């Protein structure tokens, strides 16, 4: 035992008793709440894992735009006529924001146009001005071999891909020169196609229609049967009252023709009066008769 009495010492401050009681009670309630929370979380965690919703990773969005610039002029062989090169540029990007996509395309478009123009100038210098197909083939081969698309352009973390699509057109002056030639060629091809189709239709009609029998040939005309000769009339019989002359002997020479006798009337004819004058023409009713001729 200590030497001091139990009742001696400082007195407890007022309120220390209820504060201690409330602190002890709070500690007890906190320990109970923590234990209950642990038990609840241990039981609810499997259920919450089944209902847990996870966001899918953001998929990059690819934005595409097409631009149609003015046709590019490429001089043809001879530097007199030109080709018109029309291009369609397809731009795409999966890193650019949609609101800034148009700004980036406007920024990269002049570079792509100049790139294609250099290829067109190099290919067109050896191509005649009336053969645009050859220039298109040469330009397509140059794009595939020397500078294959897609073309890539970058600015910072933003990248763009560009794919050009090219067509070639004639100069308007060359088009006017070639127009009569193509008009004549089209007309000839149409005539040839029409003749071919007519032959095909005729063959198809012959295959579909049954063969028609040949028309019967007319019988050759038969010769008329020989008609009997009409009976010949009997020669006239000589009249016994008329004397019959003996036949003339052809070996005896013919007697000479006798002339007229001197005392015949024909030899003794002599005109007694001269020939009368011709009659005078009769005058018209309104004319006087001409005077008679003087004797």
Coordinates of C-alpha atoms in Angstrom, one line a residue:
X1 CA 0.0 0.0 0.0
X2 CA 1.1 3.5 -0.6
X3 CA 1.6 5.9 2.1
X4 CA -1.0 8.3 0.7
X5 CA -4.6 7.8 1.6
X6 CA -7.0 6.6 -1.1
X7 CA -9.2 9.6 -0.9
X8 CA -6.4 12.1 -1.3
X9 CA -5.6 13.4 -4.8
X10 CA -7.1 15.6 -7.6
X11 CA -10.8 15.2 -8.3
X12 CA -11.9 14.2 -11.8
X13 CA -13.0 17.0 -14.0
X14 CA -16.7 17.3 -14.6
X15 CA -17.8 15.5 -17.8
X16 CA -14.9 13.0 -17.9
X17 CA -17.2 10.1 -17.0
X18 CA -19.7 10.5 -19.8
X19 CA -17.0 11.2 -22.4
X20 CA -15.3 8.0 -21.6
X21 CA -18.4 6.1 -21.7
X22 CA -19.4 7.6 -25.2
X23 CA -15.9 6.9 -26.5
X24 CA -15.9 3.3 -25.4
X25 CA -19.4 2.9 -26.9
X26 CA -18.3 4.4 -30.2
X27 CA -15.3 2.1 -30.4
X28 CA -17.6 -0.9 -29.8
X29 CA -20.0 0.2 -32.5
X30 CA -17.2 0.9 -35.0
X31 CA -15.7 -2.5 -34.5
X32 CA -19.1 -4.1 -35.0
X33 CA -19.8 -2.1 -38.2
X34 CA -16.4 -3.0 -39.7
X35 CA -16.9 -6.6 -39.0
X36 CA -20.4 -6.5 -40.5
X37 CA -19.1 -4.6 -43.6
X38 CA -16.4 -7.2 -44.1
X39 CA -18.9 -10.0 -44.0
X40 CA -21.3 -8.2 -46.4
X41 CA -18.5 -7.4 -48.9
X42 CA -17.3 -11.0 -48.8
X43 CA -20.8 -12.3 -49.6
X44 CA -21.6 -9.7 -52.3
X45 CA -18.3 -9.7 -54.2
X46 CA -19.2 -12.8 -56.4
X47 CA -22.5 -11.3 -57.3
X48 CA -20.9 -7.9 -58.2
X49 CA -18.3 -9.6 -60.3
X50 CA -21.1 -11.2 -62.4
X51 CA -22.7 -7.8 -62.9
X52 CA -19.5 -5.9 -63.5
X53 CA -19.7 -3.8 -66.7
X54 CA -16.5 -3.1 -68.5
X55 CA -16.2 -0.6 -71.3
X56 CA -14.9 -1.9 -74.7
X57 CA -11.7 -0.3 -76.0
X58 CA -12.4 2.7 -78.2
X59 CA -12.4 1.7 -81.9
X60 CA -10.5 4.1 -84.2
X61 CA -12.9 5.8 -86.6
X62 CA -11.7 6.2 -90.2
X63 CA -12.9 9.4 -91.9
X64 CA -12.9 9.4 -95.7
X65 CA -13.3 12.4 -98.1
X66 CA -13.0 12.9 -101.9
X67 CA -11.7 15.9 -103.7
X68 CA -12.1 16.8 -107.4
X69 CA -9.5 19.5 -108.3
X70 CA -9.2 21.3 -111.6
X71 CA -8.0 19.2 -114.6
X72 CA -4.2 19.1 -115.0
X73 CA -2.8 20.2 -118.4
X74 CA 0.0 18.0 -119.8
X75 CA 1.5 18.9 -123.2
X76 CA 1.4 16.1 -125.8
X77 CA 4.1 15.1 -128.3
X78 CA 5.1 18.1 -130.4
X79 CA 4.1 20.6 -127.7
X80 CA 1.2 21.8 -129.9
X81 CA -1.8 20.0 -128.3
X82 CA -2.4 19.0 -124.7
X83 CA -4.0 16.3 -122.6
X84 CA -6.5 17.0 -119.8
X85 CA -5.7 14.8 -116.8
X86 CA -8.7 14.6 -114.4
X87 CA -7.9 13.1 -110.9
X88 CA -10.1 12.1 -108.0
X89 CA -8.2 12.1 -104.6
X90 CA -9.6 9.9 -101.8
X91 CA -8.3 11.0 -98.4
X92 CA -8.7 8.8 -95.3
X93 CA -7.4 9.0 -91.7
X94 CA -8.1 7.2 -88.4
X95 CA -6.1 9.6 -86.2
X96 CA -7.6 12.9 -87.2
X97 CA -10.6 14.3 -85.4
X98 CA -13.6 14.8 -87.6
X99 CA -13.8 18.5 -86.9
X100 CA -10.2 18.9 -88.1
X101 CA -10.3 16.5 -91.0
X102 CA -11.2 19.1 -93.7
X103 CA -8.4 21.4 -92.5
X104 CA -5.8 18.7 -92.9
X105 CA -7.1 17.7 -96.4
X106 CA -6.9 21.3 -97.6
X107 CA -3.3 21.4 -96.2
X108 CA -2.2 18.2 -98.0
X109 CA -4.1 18.6 -101.3
X110 CA -1.7 20.9 -103.1
X111 CA 1.2 18.5 -102.4
X112 CA -0.7 15.5 -103.8
X113 CA -1.8 17.5 -106.9
X114 CA 1.8 18.6 -107.6
X115 CA 3.0 15.0 -107.2
X116 CA 0.5 13.7 -109.8
X117 CA 1.2 16.6 -112.2
X118 CA 4.9 15.8 -112.3
X119 CA 4.2 12.2 -113.3
X120 CA 1.7 13.3 -116.0
X121 CA 4.2 15.7 -117.6
X122 CA 6.8 13.0 -117.7
X123 CA 4.5 10.5 -119.4
X124 CA 2.7 12.8 -121.9
X125 CA 5.8 14.2 -123.6
X126 CA 6.2 11.0 -125.7
X127 CA 2.5 10.3 -126.5
X128 CA 0.8 11.6 -129.7
X129 CA -2.1 14.0 -129.0
X130 CA -4.8 11.8 -130.4
X131 CA -4.0 8.7 -128.3
X132 CA -5.3 9.4 -124.7
X133 CA -5.4 5.7 -123.9
X134 CA -1.7 5.3 -124.3
X135 CA -1.1 8.2 -121.8
X136 CA -3.5 6.6 -119.3
X137 CA -1.7 3.3 -119.6
X138 CA 1.7 5.0 -119.2
X139 CA 0.5 7.0 -116.2
X140 CA -1.0 4.0 -114.5
X141 CA 2.2 2.1 -115.0
X142 CA 4.2 5.0 -113.5
X143 CA 2.0 5.2 -110.5
X144 CA 2.3 1.4 -109.9
X145 CA 6.1 1.3 -110.4
X146 CA 7.6 4.6 -109.3
X147 CA 5.2 6.0 -106.8
X148 CA 2.6 3.4 -105.8
X149 CA -0.4 4.6 -103.8
X150 CA -1.6 5.2 -101.2
X151 CA 0.5 8.2 -100.6
X152 CA 1.1 8.9 -96.9
X153 CA 1.2 12.4 -95.4
X154 CA 1.8 13.2 -91.7
X155 CA 1.6 16.3 -89.5
X156 CA 2.5 15.6 -85.9
X157 CA 0.7 12.6 -84.7
X158 CA -1.9 12.8 -87.5
X159 CA -1.4 10.7 -90.6
X160 CA -3.4 10.7 -93.9
X161 CA -3.5 8.3 -96.8
X162 CA -4.3 9.5 -100.3
X163 CA -5.3 7.4 -103.3
X164 CA -5.5 9.1 -106.7
X165 CA -7.8 7.9 -109.5
X166 CA -6.9 9.2 -113.0
X167 CA -8.7 9.7 -116.3
X168 CA -7.4 11.3 -119.5
X169 CA -9.4 13.5 -122.0
X170 CA -8.6 14.9 -125.4
X171 CA -7.9 18.5 -126.2
X172 CA -11.0 20.1 -127.7
X173 CA -9.1 21.1 -130.9
X174 CA -8.1 17.4 -131.4
X175 CA -11.6 16.3 -130.8
X176 CA -13.0 18.5 -133.6
X177 CA -10.3 17.2 -136.0
X178 CA -11.2 13.5 -135.2
X179 CA -15.0 14.0 -135.3
X180 CA -15.4 13.4 -139.1
X181 CA -13.3 10.3 -139.0
X182 CA -15.3 8.8 -136.1
X183 CA -18.6 9.7 -137.7
X184 CA -17.6 7.7 -140.9
X185 CA -16.2 4.8 -138.9
X186 CA -19.4 4.6 -136.7
X187 CA -21.5 4.5 -139.9
X188 CA -19.5 1.7 -141.5
X189 CA -19.5 -0.3 -138.3
X190 CA -23.3 0.1 -138.0
X191 CA -23.7 -1.1 -141.6
X192 CA -21.5 -4.1 -141.0
X193 CA -23.4 -5.0 -137.8
X194 CA -26.7 -4.6 -139.6
X195 CA -25.6 -7.0 -142.4
X196 CA -24.3 -9.5 -139.8
X197 CA -27.5 -9.4 -137.8
X198 CA -29.6 -9.9 -141.0
X199 CA -27.5 -13.0 -141.8
X200 CA -27.9 -14.3 -138.2
X201 CA -31.7 -13.8 -138.3
X202 CA -31.9 -15.5 -141.7
X203 CA -30.0 -18.5 -140.3
X204 CA -32.2 -18.6 -137.2
X205 CA -35.3 -18.5 -139.3
X206 CA -34.1 -21.3 -141.5
X207 CA -33.3 -23.4 -138.4
X208 CA -36.7 -22.8 -136.7
X209 CA -39.0 -23.1 -139.8
X210 CA -39.5 -26.6 -141.3
X211 CA -38.2 -27.0 -144.8
X212 CA -40.8 -26.3 -147.3
X213 CA -41.4 -28.8 -150.1
X214 CA -40.4 -27.7 -153.6
X215 CA -43.4 -26.7 -155.7
X216 CA -44.4 -29.3 -158.3
X217 CA -42.9 -28.7 -161.6
X218 CA -45.3 -28.5 -164.5
X219 CA -45.3 -31.4 -166.9
X220 CA -43.6 -30.7 -170.2
X221 CA -46.0 -30.1 -173.1
X222 CA -47.0 -33.2 -174.9
X223 CA -46.7 -33.1 -178.7
X224 CA -49.9 -33.1 -180.6
X225 CA -50.7 -36.4 -182.4
X226 CA -50.1 -36.3 -186.1
X227 CA -53.1 -35.3 -188.0
X228 CA -53.9 -37.2 -191.2
X229 CA -53.4 -35.4 -194.4
X230 CA -56.6 -34.1 -196.0
X231 CA -57.7 -36.1 -199.0
X232 CA -56.4 -34.6 -202.2
X233 CA -59.0 -33.8 -204.8
X234 CA -58.9 -35.8 -207.9
X235 CA -57.5 -34.0 -210.9
X236 CA -60.1 -32.7 -213.4
X237 CA -60.8 -35.0 -216.1
X238 CA -60.4 -33.6 -219.6
X239 CA -63.6 -32.8 -221.5
X240 CA -63.7 -34.9 -224.6
X241 CA -65.3 -32.0 -226.5
X242 CA -62.2 -29.8 -226.1
X243 CA -59.3 -30.7 -228.3
X244 CA -56.1 -31.4 -226.3
X245 CA -52.9 -29.7 -227.4
X246 CA -49.9 -31.8 -227.6
X247 CA -47.1 -31.0 -225.1
X248 CA -44.6 -28.4 -226.2
X249 CA -41.3 -29.7 -227.1
X250 CA -38.7 -28.0 -225.0
X251 CA -35.9 -29.0 -227.3
X252 CA -37.3 -26.9 -230.2
X253 CA -36.1 -23.3 -230.2
X254 CA -38.8 -20.6 -229.6
X255 CA -40.0 -18.7 -232.6
X256 CA -39.1 -14.9 -232.6
X257 CA -41.8 -12.4 -231.6
X258 CA -43.6 -10.8 -234.4
X259 CA -44.0 -7.1 -234.6
X260 CA -47.2 -5.2 -235.8
X261 CA -48.1 -5.2 -239.3
X262 CA -47.5 -2.1 -241.4
X263 CA -51.1 -1.6 -242.3
X264 CA -52.2 -2.0 -238.6
X265 CA -54.4 0.9 -237.2
X266 CA -51.7 1.7 -234.7
X267 CA -49.2 2.6 -237.3
X268 CA -51.6 4.7 -239.4
X269 CA -52.7 7.0 -236.4
X270 CA -51.8 10.7 -236.8
X271 CA -53.0 13.5 -234.6
X272 CA -55.4 15.8 -236.5
X273 CA -55.6 18.7 -234.0
X274 CA -53.0 20.2 -231.6
X275 CA -53.3 19.6 -227.9
X276 CA -55.8 21.9 -226.1
X277 CA -54.4 24.5 -223.6
X278 CA -54.8 23.7 -219.9
X279 CA -57.9 25.3 -218.3
X280 CA -57.5 28.6 -216.6
X281 CA -57.9 28.7 -212.8
X282 CA -61.3 30.0 -211.6
X283 CA -61.1 33.4 -209.9
X284 CA -62.2 33.8 -206.3
X285 CA -65.7 35.4 -205.7
X286 CA -64.2 38.7 -204.6
X287 CA -61.7 39.0 -207.5
X288 CA -62.3 40.0 -211.1
X289 CA -61.6 37.4 -213.7
X290 CA -58.3 37.8 -215.6
X291 CA -58.5 38.9 -219.2
X292 CA -58.4 36.2 -221.8
X293 CA -55.1 35.6 -223.4
X294 CA -54.6 37.3 -226.7
X295 CA -54.6 35.2 -229.8

